[in-house]
Coordinates of C-alpha atoms and ligand atoms in Angstrom, one line a residue:
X1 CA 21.0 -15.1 9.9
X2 CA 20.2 -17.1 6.5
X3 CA 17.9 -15.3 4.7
X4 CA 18.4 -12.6 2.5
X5 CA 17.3 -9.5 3.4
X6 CA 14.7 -8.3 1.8
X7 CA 15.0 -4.0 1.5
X8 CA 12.4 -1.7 0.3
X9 CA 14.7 1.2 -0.8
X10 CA 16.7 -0.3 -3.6
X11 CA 12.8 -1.6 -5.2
X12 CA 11.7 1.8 -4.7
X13 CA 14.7 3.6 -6.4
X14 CA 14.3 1.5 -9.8
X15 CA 10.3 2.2 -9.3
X16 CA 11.4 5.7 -9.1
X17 CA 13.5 5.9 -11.7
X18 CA 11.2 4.3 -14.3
X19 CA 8.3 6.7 -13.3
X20 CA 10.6 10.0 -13.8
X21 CA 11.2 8.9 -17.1
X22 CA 7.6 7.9 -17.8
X23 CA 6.7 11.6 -16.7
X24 CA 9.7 13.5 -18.9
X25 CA 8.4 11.5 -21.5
X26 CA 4.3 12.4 -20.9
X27 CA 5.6 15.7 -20.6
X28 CA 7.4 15.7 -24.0
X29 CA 4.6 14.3 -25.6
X30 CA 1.6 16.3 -23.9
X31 CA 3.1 19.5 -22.5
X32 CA 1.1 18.2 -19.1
X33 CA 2.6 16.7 -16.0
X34 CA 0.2 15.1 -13.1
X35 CA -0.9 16.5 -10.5
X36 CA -1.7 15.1 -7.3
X37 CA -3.7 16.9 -4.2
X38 CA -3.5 15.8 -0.7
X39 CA -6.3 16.8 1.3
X40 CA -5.6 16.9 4.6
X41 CA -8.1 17.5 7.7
X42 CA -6.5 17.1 10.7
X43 CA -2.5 17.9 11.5
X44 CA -0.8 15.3 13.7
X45 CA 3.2 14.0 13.5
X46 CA 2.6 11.2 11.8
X47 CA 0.3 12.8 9.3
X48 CA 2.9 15.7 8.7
X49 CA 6.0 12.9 8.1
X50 CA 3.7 10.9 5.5
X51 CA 2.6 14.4 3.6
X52 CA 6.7 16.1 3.7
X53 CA 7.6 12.3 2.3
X54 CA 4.9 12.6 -0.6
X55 CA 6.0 16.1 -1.5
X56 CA 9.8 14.9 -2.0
X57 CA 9.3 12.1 -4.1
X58 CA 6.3 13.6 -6.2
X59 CA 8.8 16.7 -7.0
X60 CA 12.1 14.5 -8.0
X61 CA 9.7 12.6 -9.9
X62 CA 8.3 15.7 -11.6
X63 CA 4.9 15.1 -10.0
X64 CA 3.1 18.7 -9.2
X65 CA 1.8 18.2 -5.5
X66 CA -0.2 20.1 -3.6
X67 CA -1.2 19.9 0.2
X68 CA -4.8 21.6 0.9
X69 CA -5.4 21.9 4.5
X70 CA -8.3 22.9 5.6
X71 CA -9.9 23.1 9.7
X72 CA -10.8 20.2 11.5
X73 CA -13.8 21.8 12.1
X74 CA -15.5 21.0 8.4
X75 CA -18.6 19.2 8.4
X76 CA -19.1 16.5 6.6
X77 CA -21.2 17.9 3.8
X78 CA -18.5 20.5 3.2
X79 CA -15.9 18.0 2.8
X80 CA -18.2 16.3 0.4
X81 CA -18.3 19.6 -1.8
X82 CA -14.6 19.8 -1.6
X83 CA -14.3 16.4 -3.0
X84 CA -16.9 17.1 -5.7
X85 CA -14.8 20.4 -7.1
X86 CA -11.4 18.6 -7.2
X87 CA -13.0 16.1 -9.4
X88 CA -13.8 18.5 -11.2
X89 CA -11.0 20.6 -11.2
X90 CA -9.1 19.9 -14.6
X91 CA -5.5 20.8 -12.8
X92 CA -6.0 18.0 -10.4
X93 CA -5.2 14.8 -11.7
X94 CA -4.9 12.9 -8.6
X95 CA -6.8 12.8 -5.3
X96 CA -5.6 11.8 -1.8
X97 CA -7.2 12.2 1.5
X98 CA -5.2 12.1 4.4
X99 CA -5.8 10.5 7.5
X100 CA -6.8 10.6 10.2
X101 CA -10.3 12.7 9.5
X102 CA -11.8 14.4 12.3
X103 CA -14.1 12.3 14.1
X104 CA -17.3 14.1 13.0
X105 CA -16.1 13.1 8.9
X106 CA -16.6 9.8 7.3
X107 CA -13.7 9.0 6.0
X108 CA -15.2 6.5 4.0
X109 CA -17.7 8.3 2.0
X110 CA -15.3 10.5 1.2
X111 CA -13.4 8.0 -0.4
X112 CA -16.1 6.7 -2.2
X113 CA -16.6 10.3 -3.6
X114 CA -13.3 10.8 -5.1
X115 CA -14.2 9.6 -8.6
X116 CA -11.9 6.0 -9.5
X117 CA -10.2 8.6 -12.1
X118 CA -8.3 10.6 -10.1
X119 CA -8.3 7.7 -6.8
X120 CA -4.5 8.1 -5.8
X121 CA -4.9 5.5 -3.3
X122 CA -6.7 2.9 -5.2
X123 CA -9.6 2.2 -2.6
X124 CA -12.6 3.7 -4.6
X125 CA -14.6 0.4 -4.8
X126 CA -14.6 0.4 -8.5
X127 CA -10.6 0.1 -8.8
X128 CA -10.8 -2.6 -6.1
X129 CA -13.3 -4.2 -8.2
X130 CA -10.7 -4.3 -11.2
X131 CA -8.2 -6.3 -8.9
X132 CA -10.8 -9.2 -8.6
X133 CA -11.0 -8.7 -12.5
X134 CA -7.2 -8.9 -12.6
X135 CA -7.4 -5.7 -14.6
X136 CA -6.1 -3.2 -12.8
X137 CA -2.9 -0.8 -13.1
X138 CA -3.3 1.1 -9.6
X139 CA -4.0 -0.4 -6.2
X140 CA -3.7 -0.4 -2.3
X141 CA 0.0 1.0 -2.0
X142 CA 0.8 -1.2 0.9
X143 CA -0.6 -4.3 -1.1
X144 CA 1.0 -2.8 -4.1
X145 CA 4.4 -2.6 -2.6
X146 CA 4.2 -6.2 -0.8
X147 CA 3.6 -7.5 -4.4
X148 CA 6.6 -4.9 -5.8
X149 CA 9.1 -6.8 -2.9
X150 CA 7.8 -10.1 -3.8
X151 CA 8.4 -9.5 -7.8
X152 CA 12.2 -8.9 -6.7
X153 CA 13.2 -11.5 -5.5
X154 CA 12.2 -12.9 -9.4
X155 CA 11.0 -16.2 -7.3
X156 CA 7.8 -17.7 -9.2
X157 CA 4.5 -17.3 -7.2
X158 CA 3.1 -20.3 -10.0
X159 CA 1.1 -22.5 -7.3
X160 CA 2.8 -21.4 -4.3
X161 CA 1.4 -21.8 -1.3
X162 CA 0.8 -18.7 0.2
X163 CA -0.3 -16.9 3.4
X164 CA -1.5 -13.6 4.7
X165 CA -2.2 -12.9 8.1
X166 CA -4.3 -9.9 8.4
X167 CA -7.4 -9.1 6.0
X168 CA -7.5 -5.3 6.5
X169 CA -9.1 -3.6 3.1
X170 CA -5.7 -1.8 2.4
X171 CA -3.4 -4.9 2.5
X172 CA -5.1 -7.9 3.2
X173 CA -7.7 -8.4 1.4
X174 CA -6.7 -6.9 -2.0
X175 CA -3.4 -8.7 -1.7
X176 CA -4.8 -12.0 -1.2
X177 CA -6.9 -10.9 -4.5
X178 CA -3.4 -10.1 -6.5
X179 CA -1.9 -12.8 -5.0
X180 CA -4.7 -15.0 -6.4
X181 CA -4.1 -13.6 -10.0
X182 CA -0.5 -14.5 -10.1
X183 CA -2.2 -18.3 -9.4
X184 CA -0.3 -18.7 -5.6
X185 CA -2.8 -21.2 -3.5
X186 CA -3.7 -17.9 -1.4
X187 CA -4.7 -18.6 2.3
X188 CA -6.8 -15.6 4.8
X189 CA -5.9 -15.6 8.2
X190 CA -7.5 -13.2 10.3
X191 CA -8.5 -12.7 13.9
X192 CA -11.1 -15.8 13.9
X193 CA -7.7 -17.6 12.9
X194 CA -5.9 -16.9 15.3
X195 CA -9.1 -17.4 18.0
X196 CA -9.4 -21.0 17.5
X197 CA -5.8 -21.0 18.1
X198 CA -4.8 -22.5 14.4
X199 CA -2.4 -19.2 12.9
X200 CA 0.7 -21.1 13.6
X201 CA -1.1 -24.7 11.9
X202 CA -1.4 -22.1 9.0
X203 CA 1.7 -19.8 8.9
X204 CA 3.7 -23.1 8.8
X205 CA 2.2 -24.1 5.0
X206 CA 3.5 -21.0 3.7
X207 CA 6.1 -20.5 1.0
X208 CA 5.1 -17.1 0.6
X209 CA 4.5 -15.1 3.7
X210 CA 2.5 -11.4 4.5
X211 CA 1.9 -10.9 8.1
X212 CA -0.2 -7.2 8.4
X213 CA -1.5 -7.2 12.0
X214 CA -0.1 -4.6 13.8
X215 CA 1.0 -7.1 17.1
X216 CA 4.8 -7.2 17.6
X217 CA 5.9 -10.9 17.3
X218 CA 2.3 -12.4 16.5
X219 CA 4.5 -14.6 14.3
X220 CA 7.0 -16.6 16.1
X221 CA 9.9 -17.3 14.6
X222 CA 9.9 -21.3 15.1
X223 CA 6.6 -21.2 12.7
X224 CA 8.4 -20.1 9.5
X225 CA 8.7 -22.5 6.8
X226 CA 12.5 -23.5 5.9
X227 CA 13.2 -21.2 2.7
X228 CA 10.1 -19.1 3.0
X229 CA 9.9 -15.6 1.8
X230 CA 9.0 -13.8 4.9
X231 CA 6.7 -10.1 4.1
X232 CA 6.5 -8.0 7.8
X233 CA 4.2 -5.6 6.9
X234 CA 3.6 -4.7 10.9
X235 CA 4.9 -1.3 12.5
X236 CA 5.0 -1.6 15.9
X237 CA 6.2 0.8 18.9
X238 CA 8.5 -1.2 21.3
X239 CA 10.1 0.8 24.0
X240 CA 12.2 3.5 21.8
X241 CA 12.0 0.1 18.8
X242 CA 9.9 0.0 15.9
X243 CA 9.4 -4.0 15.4
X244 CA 7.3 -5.7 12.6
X245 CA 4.7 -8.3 13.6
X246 CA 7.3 -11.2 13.0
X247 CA 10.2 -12.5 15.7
X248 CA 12.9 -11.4 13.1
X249 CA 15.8 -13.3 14.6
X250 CA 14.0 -16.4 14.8
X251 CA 12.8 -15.9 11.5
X252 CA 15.9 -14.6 9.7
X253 CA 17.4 -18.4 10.5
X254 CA 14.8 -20.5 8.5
X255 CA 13.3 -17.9 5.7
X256 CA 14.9 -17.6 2.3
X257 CA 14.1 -13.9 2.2
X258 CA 13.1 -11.6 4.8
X259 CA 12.2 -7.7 5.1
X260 CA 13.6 -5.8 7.6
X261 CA 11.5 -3.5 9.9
X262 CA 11.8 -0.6 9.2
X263 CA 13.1 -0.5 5.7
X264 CA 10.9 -3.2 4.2
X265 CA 7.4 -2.5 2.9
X266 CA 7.7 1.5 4.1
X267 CA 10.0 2.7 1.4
X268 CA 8.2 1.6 -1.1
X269 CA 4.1 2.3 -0.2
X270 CA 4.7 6.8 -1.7
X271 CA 6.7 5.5 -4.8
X272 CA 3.4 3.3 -5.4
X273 CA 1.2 6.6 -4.7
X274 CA 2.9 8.1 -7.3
X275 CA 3.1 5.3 -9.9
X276 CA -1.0 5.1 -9.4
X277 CA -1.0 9.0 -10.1
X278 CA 0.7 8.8 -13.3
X279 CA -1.4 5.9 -14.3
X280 CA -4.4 8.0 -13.5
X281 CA -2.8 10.7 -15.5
X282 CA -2.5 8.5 -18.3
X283 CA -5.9 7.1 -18.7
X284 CA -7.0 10.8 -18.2
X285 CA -5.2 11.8 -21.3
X286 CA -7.0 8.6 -23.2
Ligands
NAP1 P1 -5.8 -3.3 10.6 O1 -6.7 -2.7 9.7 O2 -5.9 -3.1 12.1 O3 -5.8 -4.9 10.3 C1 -5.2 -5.8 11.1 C2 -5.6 -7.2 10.7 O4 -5.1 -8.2 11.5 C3 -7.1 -7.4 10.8 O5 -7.5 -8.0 9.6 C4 -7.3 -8.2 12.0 O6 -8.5 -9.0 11.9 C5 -6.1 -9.1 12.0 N1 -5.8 -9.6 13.3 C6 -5.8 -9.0 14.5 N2 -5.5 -9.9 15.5 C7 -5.2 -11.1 14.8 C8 -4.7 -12.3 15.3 N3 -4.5 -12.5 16.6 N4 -4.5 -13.3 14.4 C9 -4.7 -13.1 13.1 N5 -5.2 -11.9 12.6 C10 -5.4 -10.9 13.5 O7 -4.3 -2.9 10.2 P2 -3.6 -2.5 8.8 O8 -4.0 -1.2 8.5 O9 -3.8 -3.6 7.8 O10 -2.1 -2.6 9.2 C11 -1.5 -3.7 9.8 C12 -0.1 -3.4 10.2 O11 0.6 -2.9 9.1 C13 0.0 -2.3 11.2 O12 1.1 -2.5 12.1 C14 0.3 -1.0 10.4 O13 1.0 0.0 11.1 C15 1.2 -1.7 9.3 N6 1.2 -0.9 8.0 C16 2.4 -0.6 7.5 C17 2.5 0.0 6.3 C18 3.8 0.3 5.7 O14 3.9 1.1 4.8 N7 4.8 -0.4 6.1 C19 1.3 0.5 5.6 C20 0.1 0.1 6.2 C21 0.0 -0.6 7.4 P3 -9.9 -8.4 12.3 O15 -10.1 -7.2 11.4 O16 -10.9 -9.5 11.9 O17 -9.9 -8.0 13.7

């Protein structure tokens, strides 16, 4: 392997460590911490790994969290009065819902709810709307985090030619948008791409890579640019592996910087939920 790799936990810990000191010091100033409510509708593992993770890192950060739970069987215009008292609610600074929702909820217009002041996750349409303006200071965490990775390796993304493969509306598309704003020559691909059969005709201009799919080894190692900074944003399930959506040994030999998966993007997505919270917090206290 040639590339260097490129590993989520050591971005996260100096994210982390500027955000506790951010809070000591809104604390000093204020005598108010953030606070930042998870709303969660349905239990399952994977829910109950990401909401144990987010009450770690919020409390060594000195983030107050809370987890609401409530049954899966709310209806939908309950749920909607829940969100409308948390925005309400002065002690809640910050709003996340959890998913999955049960199938009778939609998620969406519950999203749309929160109010873009206390929108943890970035995806009211009003602070995705900033991104296009390039004036934003929360965001997508996953599209956050890719652009958190990208910003370490100090390489300049001045006219680079870059690619994303995947235009879901929590990485995809607003990463192409911030990718745009640092001036890279920003490139789409999506599944109409990769239909007419031209993903690896594409994948081979890039300088800057983002593959968020979900398809173990969509991206074949053979297609990476020499020196390319290589972003696997995939989790995939193989046998008792979790892969990313790239053929890392391929790749590894021809990129200049590659994540690892697991360790890449992961670490990093709750440190950016909690950056966007004390942002929130901060233009609260405006
Ligand atoms: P998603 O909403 O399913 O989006 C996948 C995207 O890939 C879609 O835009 C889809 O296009 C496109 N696509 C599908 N087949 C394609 C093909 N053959 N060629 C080109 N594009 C194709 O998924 P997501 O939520 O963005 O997540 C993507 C992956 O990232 C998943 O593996 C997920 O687990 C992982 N992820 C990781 C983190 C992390 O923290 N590390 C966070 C979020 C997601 P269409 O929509 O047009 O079909």
């Amino acid at each position: 392997m040639s590339a260097k790799l490129l590993e989520g936990k050591a971005v996260a810990e100096n994210l982390k460590a500027k955000i506790k000191a951010e809070v000591e010091a809104l604390k000093a100033k204020h005598g108010k911490t953030p606070k930042l409510l998870a709303l969660q509708m349905c239990e399952n593992a994977s829910s109950a790994v990401y909401v144990k993770a987010q009450k770690k890192v919020a409390e060594a950060l000195g983030i107050e969290y809370e987890l609401r739970t409530v049954p899966d069987s709310i209806a939908q215009g309950e749920a909607e009065g829940l969100i409308k008292s948390l925005n309400n609610d002065a002690n809640v600074t910050a709003v996340i819902l959890q998913l999955p929702v049960p199938k009778a909820i939609d998620a969406k217009r519950l999203v749309n709810l929160i109010v873009p002041e206390k929108d943890a996750e970035g995806m009211h349409p009003q602070n995705l709307g900033k991104i296009l303006l390039g004036q934003y200071r929360i965001g997508p965490c996953t599209a956050m985090a890719v652009m958190e990775l990208l910003e370490s390796t100090k390489v300049n993304l001045y006219g680079k030619e870059a690619v994303i493969v995947g235009h879901s509306e929590i990485v995809g598309k607003p990463l192409s948008l911030m990718l745009l704003n640092k001036f890279a020559t920003t490139t789409v691909c999506h599944i109409a791409t990769g239909e007419r059969g031209i993903l690896p005709e594409h994948v081979k201009q890039a300088e800057v890579l983002i593959v968020a799919v979900g398809k173990a080894g969509i991206v074949k190692g053979d297609w990476i640019k020499p020196g390319a900074i290589v972003v696997d944003v995939g989790i995939n399930r193989v046998g008792d592996k979790i892969v990313g959506d790239v053929e890392f040994e391929g790749a590894s030999q021809k990129a200049s910087y590659i994540t690892p998966v697991p360790g890449g993007v992961g670490p990093i997505t709750t440190t950016i939920l909690m950056r966007n919270t004390v942002e929130l917090f901060k233009g609260q206290l405006k």
